[in-house]
């Protein structure tokens, strides 16, 4: 295992975005946004792209039976399953509101069920939801449908029902197999449960099974991470998301209170956990894809990386790219390339707006020419680890970007040429920091309070 450069870790371990979008949500210009502008840009983008590539759909299913204290997602904790149908009916009404403003039948290329806990919903209700979604659309021949499953409550019936509807990808949240870590994050999940659902999914015919592992959790150390990855090796998932725990206890409703600050590993130890985990994964035959993601050669994500077709959006890394992504459900974020829009964050307000026949959007951002320019370069870096600007006068127009990049070049993290930037192997651990060099909105308005998790 190579020695870590603690000086660079200390230098670059600062709060920073994960860049699922640019501009990042805290820097959206909400004053110049309106639902009408969102609809106008959506209609424009949909006309440009639907017949060529289709659209993506993200369905946010927010309910969970218990609170995981590491989770920063929008969720509602309940054991009452009578909430399912009311939520589904409202989500279908929102879908109809979008259909009303689109010029033709949408072609669904990509669909993802996220949460919350999608497997909180019964197979019967998921079938009802999806059949109604599909009845108003066409399905792309190269569709990619996926869902997030909780190993403790995802059943064979869930997996079979969704497979029958075209789902070929599933991701299971594992986090860590150590019982002390699991107790601290309130996610008790035996290895046997993960093994069972993984084997059932494989038996049914799922083409891509992913496990989510997290480093930087409370009480984690090197031995615990090695233990978790060795257990993962036994199951050989097609993809592994091995990402840093985002400690953001200041965000309302996150619930990150199951441990104390001193229970968390330091930045240097976190980076050591990641480097050791990466070393083990690569020995197991996994290839690093973009940021914090790994896949086997046989997986479509690896193939899309080779073909430079990999894409990143609010659903994470994908092997297909669409210009339009519509998010349905409470707190969902939609993206039409020219604009972002986010739904209201409480279920009660979501129900009220949709039942009043209004899109439940409460904020968003219309991208200007500079935003689009920066967005493309950050997306290239996050997906391809390089970007080029042959036809743009980046040195003349944005000297502040070049000056910031020269610091990474001096630290041996990037290769900076007249018309391109390539992230070196040594720089992969600092990809978020490198992207921040392009973030003109953050440069002009540095945050005065905590907004983002630490980059290391």
XYZ file of C-alpha atoms in Angstrom:
456
model
C 0.000 0.000 0.000
C 1.530 3.348 -1.041
C 2.238 6.033 1.543
C -0.378 8.750 1.816
C 0.616 12.386 1.406
C -0.704 13.759 4.688
C 0.339 17.288 3.746
C -1.983 17.240 0.727
C -4.767 15.625 2.748
C -4.560 18.394 5.335
C -4.374 21.047 2.609
C -7.365 19.837 0.615
C -9.607 18.467 3.364
C -12.074 21.345 3.146
C -15.867 21.518 2.780
C -16.890 20.997 -0.828
C -19.737 19.835 -3.087
C -20.087 16.387 -4.618
C -21.110 18.050 -7.903
C -24.183 16.074 -8.825
C -25.056 19.402 -10.461
C -23.563 22.731 -11.370
C -24.416 25.181 -10.009
C -24.749 23.293 -6.732
C -28.072 23.695 -4.924
C -26.897 26.327 -2.367
C -25.845 28.552 -5.284
C -29.042 28.384 -7.281
C -30.394 31.793 -8.272
C -33.887 31.353 -6.892
C -34.885 34.983 -7.437
C -34.744 34.608 -11.216
C -36.483 31.242 -11.223
C -40.167 30.510 -11.695
C -42.237 27.442 -12.461
C -43.176 29.059 -15.783
C -39.488 29.395 -16.741
C -38.920 25.804 -15.676
C -41.740 24.615 -17.945
C -40.458 26.703 -20.879
C -36.936 25.280 -20.645
C -38.314 21.771 -20.121
C -40.430 21.994 -23.265
C -37.441 23.255 -25.258
C -35.133 20.509 -23.983
C -37.766 17.794 -24.398
C -38.311 18.737 -28.062
C -34.558 18.643 -28.663
C -33.941 15.259 -27.099
C -36.959 12.988 -26.561
C -37.032 11.344 -29.996
C -33.241 10.845 -29.983
C -32.469 9.644 -26.475
C -35.662 9.623 -24.416
C -35.903 10.885 -20.839
C -34.922 9.749 -17.369
C -37.362 9.413 -14.489
C -36.474 9.484 -10.820
C -39.216 8.431 -8.393
C -38.579 9.410 -4.783
C -40.231 6.979 -2.358
C -39.503 8.550 1.037
C -40.791 6.133 3.670
C -38.548 4.152 6.025
C -39.500 2.013 9.011
C -36.528 3.206 11.075
C -34.037 6.082 10.999
C -30.453 5.415 9.898
C -28.433 8.137 11.606
C -25.816 8.373 8.822
C -28.433 9.222 6.180
C -28.855 12.731 4.741
C -31.738 11.838 2.395
C -35.276 13.191 2.588
C -37.336 10.559 4.396
C -40.398 9.996 6.551
C -40.143 7.427 9.336
C -43.260 5.299 9.827
C -44.348 1.705 10.254
C -47.825 2.471 8.905
C -48.018 1.034 5.408
C -51.394 2.596 4.682
C -49.371 5.637 3.536
C -48.305 3.795 0.374
C -51.355 4.168 -1.869
C -52.031 7.810 -0.989
C -48.470 8.686 -1.908
C -48.574 6.646 -5.122
C -51.810 8.276 -6.275
C -50.315 11.723 -5.696
C -47.129 10.797 -7.542
C -49.213 9.634 -10.514
C -51.087 12.945 -10.491
C -47.755 14.763 -10.632
C -46.727 12.603 -13.598
C -49.926 13.638 -15.359
C -49.140 17.315 -14.702
C -45.849 16.839 -16.543
C -47.508 14.925 -19.370
C -49.877 17.864 -19.810
C -46.991 20.227 -20.688
C -44.997 17.875 -22.926
C -45.544 17.997 -26.672
C -45.563 14.236 -27.266
C -45.401 10.913 -25.475
C -42.191 10.685 -23.468
C -39.841 7.803 -24.190
C -38.488 6.469 -20.896
C -34.827 5.539 -21.281
C -33.797 5.461 -17.648
C -35.816 5.004 -14.472
C -34.662 4.831 -10.876
C -36.571 4.222 -7.658
C -34.829 5.957 -4.767
C -35.630 6.925 -1.219
C -36.161 6.593 1.576
C -36.685 2.897 1.144
C -38.382 1.857 -2.123
C -38.731 -1.687 -0.789
C -40.894 -0.237 2.015
C -43.669 -0.367 -0.615
C -45.335 -3.685 -1.289
C -44.643 -5.436 -4.609
C -48.341 -5.064 -5.477
C -48.248 -1.298 -4.986
C -44.976 -0.917 -6.900
C -46.527 -2.801 -9.828
C -49.558 -0.507 -9.705
C -47.342 2.597 -9.650
C -45.081 1.554 -12.501
C -47.780 0.151 -14.777
C -49.567 3.490 -14.532
C -46.342 5.378 -15.267
C -45.644 3.182 -18.289
C -49.182 3.380 -19.655
C -48.640 7.066 -20.505
C -45.228 6.643 -22.135
C -43.156 4.608 -24.555
C -40.228 2.512 -23.360
C -36.817 2.901 -24.980
C -35.432 -0.367 -26.407
C -32.171 0.222 -24.480
C -33.876 1.043 -21.206
C -32.027 1.008 -17.884
C -34.304 0.556 -14.867
C -32.886 0.308 -11.354
C -33.957 0.541 -7.730
C -32.504 0.815 -4.250
C -33.291 -2.144 -2.030
C -32.914 -2.513 1.734
C -31.403 -5.975 2.357
C -33.572 -6.447 5.456
C -36.927 -6.008 3.705
C -36.375 -6.626 -0.014
C -38.167 -9.896 -0.765
C -38.075 -12.329 -3.646
C -41.502 -10.942 -4.580
C -40.067 -7.408 -4.817
C -37.199 -8.550 -6.990
C -39.358 -10.701 -9.274
C -42.096 -8.076 -9.687
C -39.644 -5.344 -10.660
C -37.654 -7.679 -12.907
C -40.868 -8.524 -14.757
C -41.351 -4.792 -15.350
C -37.930 -4.400 -16.940
C -35.654 -3.736 -13.977
C -32.228 -5.298 -14.456
C -30.219 -3.285 -11.897
C -30.508 -3.176 -8.110
C -28.334 -1.559 -5.449
C -28.257 -2.686 -1.841
C -27.119 -0.399 0.970
C -24.540 -2.293 3.020
C -22.458 0.493 4.617
C -20.377 -1.690 6.987
C -20.598 -5.216 8.449
C -19.159 -4.396 11.876
C -21.839 -4.566 14.586
C -20.472 -1.612 16.574
C -20.575 0.610 13.482
C -24.053 -0.668 12.623
C -25.338 0.149 16.108
C -23.875 3.662 15.920
C -25.644 4.399 12.600
C -28.798 2.508 13.638
C -28.601 0.094 10.716
C -28.410 -3.467 12.065
C -27.997 -5.602 8.993
C -26.523 -9.115 9.114
C -24.322 -10.328 6.274
C -26.745 -13.229 5.791
C -29.496 -10.793 4.728
C -27.253 -9.165 2.116
C -26.112 -12.566 0.880
C -29.700 -13.771 0.554
C -31.024 -10.848 -1.504
C -27.896 -10.726 -3.668
C -28.203 -14.408 -4.528
C -31.959 -14.138 -5.193
C -31.403 -11.150 -7.515
C -28.718 -13.045 -9.385
C -30.915 -16.147 -9.626
C -33.830 -14.114 -11.035
C -31.594 -12.606 -13.710
C -30.532 -9.123 -12.609
C -27.626 -8.062 -14.818
C -26.065 -5.567 -12.421
C -26.080 -5.861 -8.634
C -24.461 -3.055 -6.688
C -23.433 -2.764 -3.036
C -23.035 0.605 -1.309
C -20.146 0.738 1.163
C -19.293 3.807 3.243
C -15.971 4.818 4.777
C -15.558 7.412 7.505
C -18.400 6.111 9.667
C -18.205 6.290 13.479
C -15.860 3.740 15.092
C -14.534 2.582 11.708
C -10.880 1.630 11.478
C -8.718 -0.156 8.931
C -9.580 -3.644 10.187
C -13.315 -2.977 9.966
C -13.088 -1.721 6.369
C -10.924 -4.716 5.381
C -13.456 -7.030 7.039
C -16.360 -5.457 5.128
C -14.580 -5.618 1.769
C -13.510 -9.229 2.332
C -17.154 -10.137 3.033
C -18.136 -8.228 -0.122
C -15.588 -10.204 -2.155
C -17.464 -13.379 -1.308
C -20.625 -12.020 -3.001
C -18.919 -10.397 -6.026
C -21.417 -7.604 -6.780
C -21.077 -6.162 -10.290
C -20.694 -2.616 -8.968
C -19.542 -1.122 -5.700
C -20.117 2.427 -4.532
C -17.395 3.068 -1.966
C -17.990 6.585 -0.815
C -17.205 8.951 2.004
C -19.699 9.452 4.803
C -21.089 12.987 4.461
C -21.222 14.361 7.984
C -23.775 17.199 7.772
C -25.540 17.266 11.164
C -26.443 20.942 10.691
C -29.007 20.070 8.008
C -32.489 19.998 9.513
C -34.033 16.540 9.701
C -30.863 14.603 8.941
C -30.851 12.851 12.308
C -27.064 12.391 12.538
C -27.067 12.164 16.324
C -26.282 8.506 17.018
C -22.643 9.250 17.849
C -20.248 12.005 18.878
C -17.833 13.989 16.709
C -14.853 12.306 18.354
C -16.215 8.900 17.282
C -15.521 9.787 13.621
C -12.165 8.951 12.005
C -9.947 11.940 11.200
C -9.322 13.120 7.631
C -5.981 11.291 7.453
C -7.518 8.037 8.704
C -10.498 8.403 6.348
C -8.159 8.724 3.390
C -6.223 5.685 4.586
C -9.500 3.733 4.769
C -10.300 4.718 1.198
C -6.839 3.967 -0.194
C -6.761 0.536 1.441
C -10.297 -0.190 0.281
C -9.433 0.865 -3.258
C -6.321 -1.323 -3.227
C -8.349 -4.363 -2.132
C -11.109 -3.713 -4.671
C -8.634 -3.421 -7.525
C -6.985 -6.695 -6.457
C -10.461 -8.253 -6.589
C -10.846 -7.190 -10.244
C -12.791 -3.953 -9.819
C -11.986 -0.823 -11.803
C -12.431 2.685 -10.423
C -15.106 4.617 -12.305
C -15.297 8.378 -11.882
C -15.450 9.244 -8.180
C -15.929 6.577 -5.492
C -17.433 3.977 -7.842
C -16.017 0.635 -8.934
C -17.232 -2.008 -11.338
C -16.237 -5.309 -12.868
C -15.243 -5.347 -16.536
C -18.453 -7.170 -17.391
C -20.676 -4.348 -16.097
C -22.194 -1.746 -18.410
C -20.741 1.078 -16.299
C -17.218 -0.069 -17.158
C -18.107 -0.329 -20.834
C -19.596 3.169 -20.838
C -16.403 4.489 -19.233
C -14.309 2.917 -21.989
C -16.606 4.414 -24.630
C -16.629 7.809 -22.859
C -20.429 7.576 -22.555
C -20.613 7.612 -18.779
C -22.887 10.261 -17.285
C -23.546 11.693 -13.820
C -26.716 13.288 -12.515
C -28.775 13.430 -9.322
C -29.204 9.644 -9.557
C -25.429 9.115 -9.519
C -23.258 7.598 -12.266
C -25.163 6.059 -15.169
C -24.149 4.249 -18.345
C -26.676 6.200 -20.421
C -27.241 9.904 -20.798
C -30.457 11.854 -21.311
C -30.883 15.608 -21.539
C -34.123 15.544 -19.547
C -34.498 13.999 -16.111
C -37.844 14.435 -14.379
C -37.970 13.839 -10.650
C -41.327 12.838 -9.205
C -42.180 12.813 -5.518
C -41.390 14.881 -2.464
C -38.019 16.748 -2.596
C -37.132 15.278 -6.035
C -34.860 17.338 -8.278
C -35.431 17.582 -12.024
C -32.881 18.596 -14.655
C -33.423 19.581 -18.292
C -29.803 20.730 -18.862
C -30.910 24.374 -19.120
C -32.544 24.449 -15.693
C -33.005 22.613 -12.393
C -36.173 22.411 -10.309
C -36.748 20.915 -6.875
C -40.020 19.759 -5.362
C -41.256 20.838 -1.945
C -39.685 18.972 0.957
C -42.640 17.965 3.132
C -45.172 15.340 2.193
C -48.080 17.491 3.374
C -47.131 20.411 1.120
C -46.427 18.017 -1.744
C -49.943 16.566 -1.454
C -51.495 20.016 -1.252
C -49.778 21.416 -4.341
C -50.379 18.367 -6.536
C -54.019 18.124 -5.484
C -54.353 21.812 -6.426
C -53.169 20.796 -9.925
C -49.839 22.605 -9.540
C -46.365 21.267 -10.151
C -44.956 20.947 -6.616
C -41.788 22.884 -7.478
C -40.574 25.346 -4.839
C -37.141 26.399 -6.090
C -34.774 26.026 -9.001
C -32.171 27.623 -11.220
C -32.039 28.737 -14.852
C -28.512 28.235 -16.190
C -26.874 31.123 -18.015
C -24.162 30.754 -20.683
C -21.372 30.797 -18.102
C -23.127 28.144 -15.998
C -23.460 25.867 -19.037
C -19.786 26.316 -19.857
C -18.668 25.458 -16.310
C -21.200 22.653 -15.977
C -19.831 20.828 -19.002
C -16.244 20.940 -17.725
C -17.146 19.778 -14.222
C -19.238 16.944 -15.681
C -16.307 15.894 -17.876
C -13.982 15.818 -14.873
C -16.406 13.856 -12.710
C -17.069 11.292 -15.440
C -13.972 11.158 -17.652
C -11.285 12.601 -15.345
C -10.341 15.031 -18.102
C -11.754 17.963 -20.022
C -10.813 19.942 -23.140
C -11.479 23.447 -24.383
C -10.092 23.645 -27.925
C -12.696 26.183 -29.085
C -12.898 28.266 -25.920
C -10.654 31.059 -24.714
C -10.466 29.784 -21.161
C -7.071 31.347 -20.399
C -8.305 34.794 -21.477
C -11.834 34.736 -20.111
C -11.279 32.829 -16.862
C -7.720 33.465 -15.596
C -8.881 32.776 -12.025
C -9.685 29.168 -12.999
C -6.271 28.658 -14.552
C -4.514 30.154 -11.521
C -6.335 27.750 -9.209
C -5.555 24.813 -11.483
C -1.852 25.673 -11.485
C -1.777 24.942 -7.763
C -3.023 21.390 -8.408
C -0.446 21.084 -11.179
C 2.310 22.159 -8.773
C 1.120 19.505 -6.301
C 1.403 16.828 -9.001
C -2.331 16.093 -9.114
C -3.187 17.141 -12.672
C -1.638 17.511 -16.098
C -2.493 21.002 -17.348
C -2.010 21.694 -21.050
C -2.922 24.647 -23.252
C -6.232 23.087 -24.280
C -6.875 20.354 -21.743
C -6.748 19.143 -18.167
C -6.154 15.514 -17.186
C -6.489 14.294 -13.601
C -3.517 12.095 -12.738
C -3.764 8.951 -10.625
C -2.461 10.939 -7.654
C -5.271 13.452 -8.137
C -8.232 11.102 -8.155
C -8.625 11.379 -4.403
C -9.000 15.159 -4.778
C -11.436 15.277 -7.703
C -13.974 17.359 -5.754
C -11.298 19.947 -4.973
C -10.217 20.088 -8.626
C -13.805 20.660 -9.715
C -14.044 23.465 -7.157
C -11.388 25.328 -9.149
C -14.024 25.766 -11.880
C -16.797 26.772 -9.479
C -17.112 30.462 -10.297
C -20.249 30.908 -8.211
C -18.516 29.620 -5.090
C -15.450 31.737 -5.885
C -17.564 34.881 -6.049
C -19.542 34.071 -2.909
C -17.586 31.889 -0.509
C -19.925 30.265 2.055
C -19.943 31.908 5.475
C -21.634 28.924 7.137
C -21.376 25.156 6.782
C -22.941 23.992 3.514
C -20.994 20.929 2.415
C -19.344 17.836 3.849
C -15.548 17.571 3.934
C -13.865 16.527 0.687
C -11.571 13.979 2.356
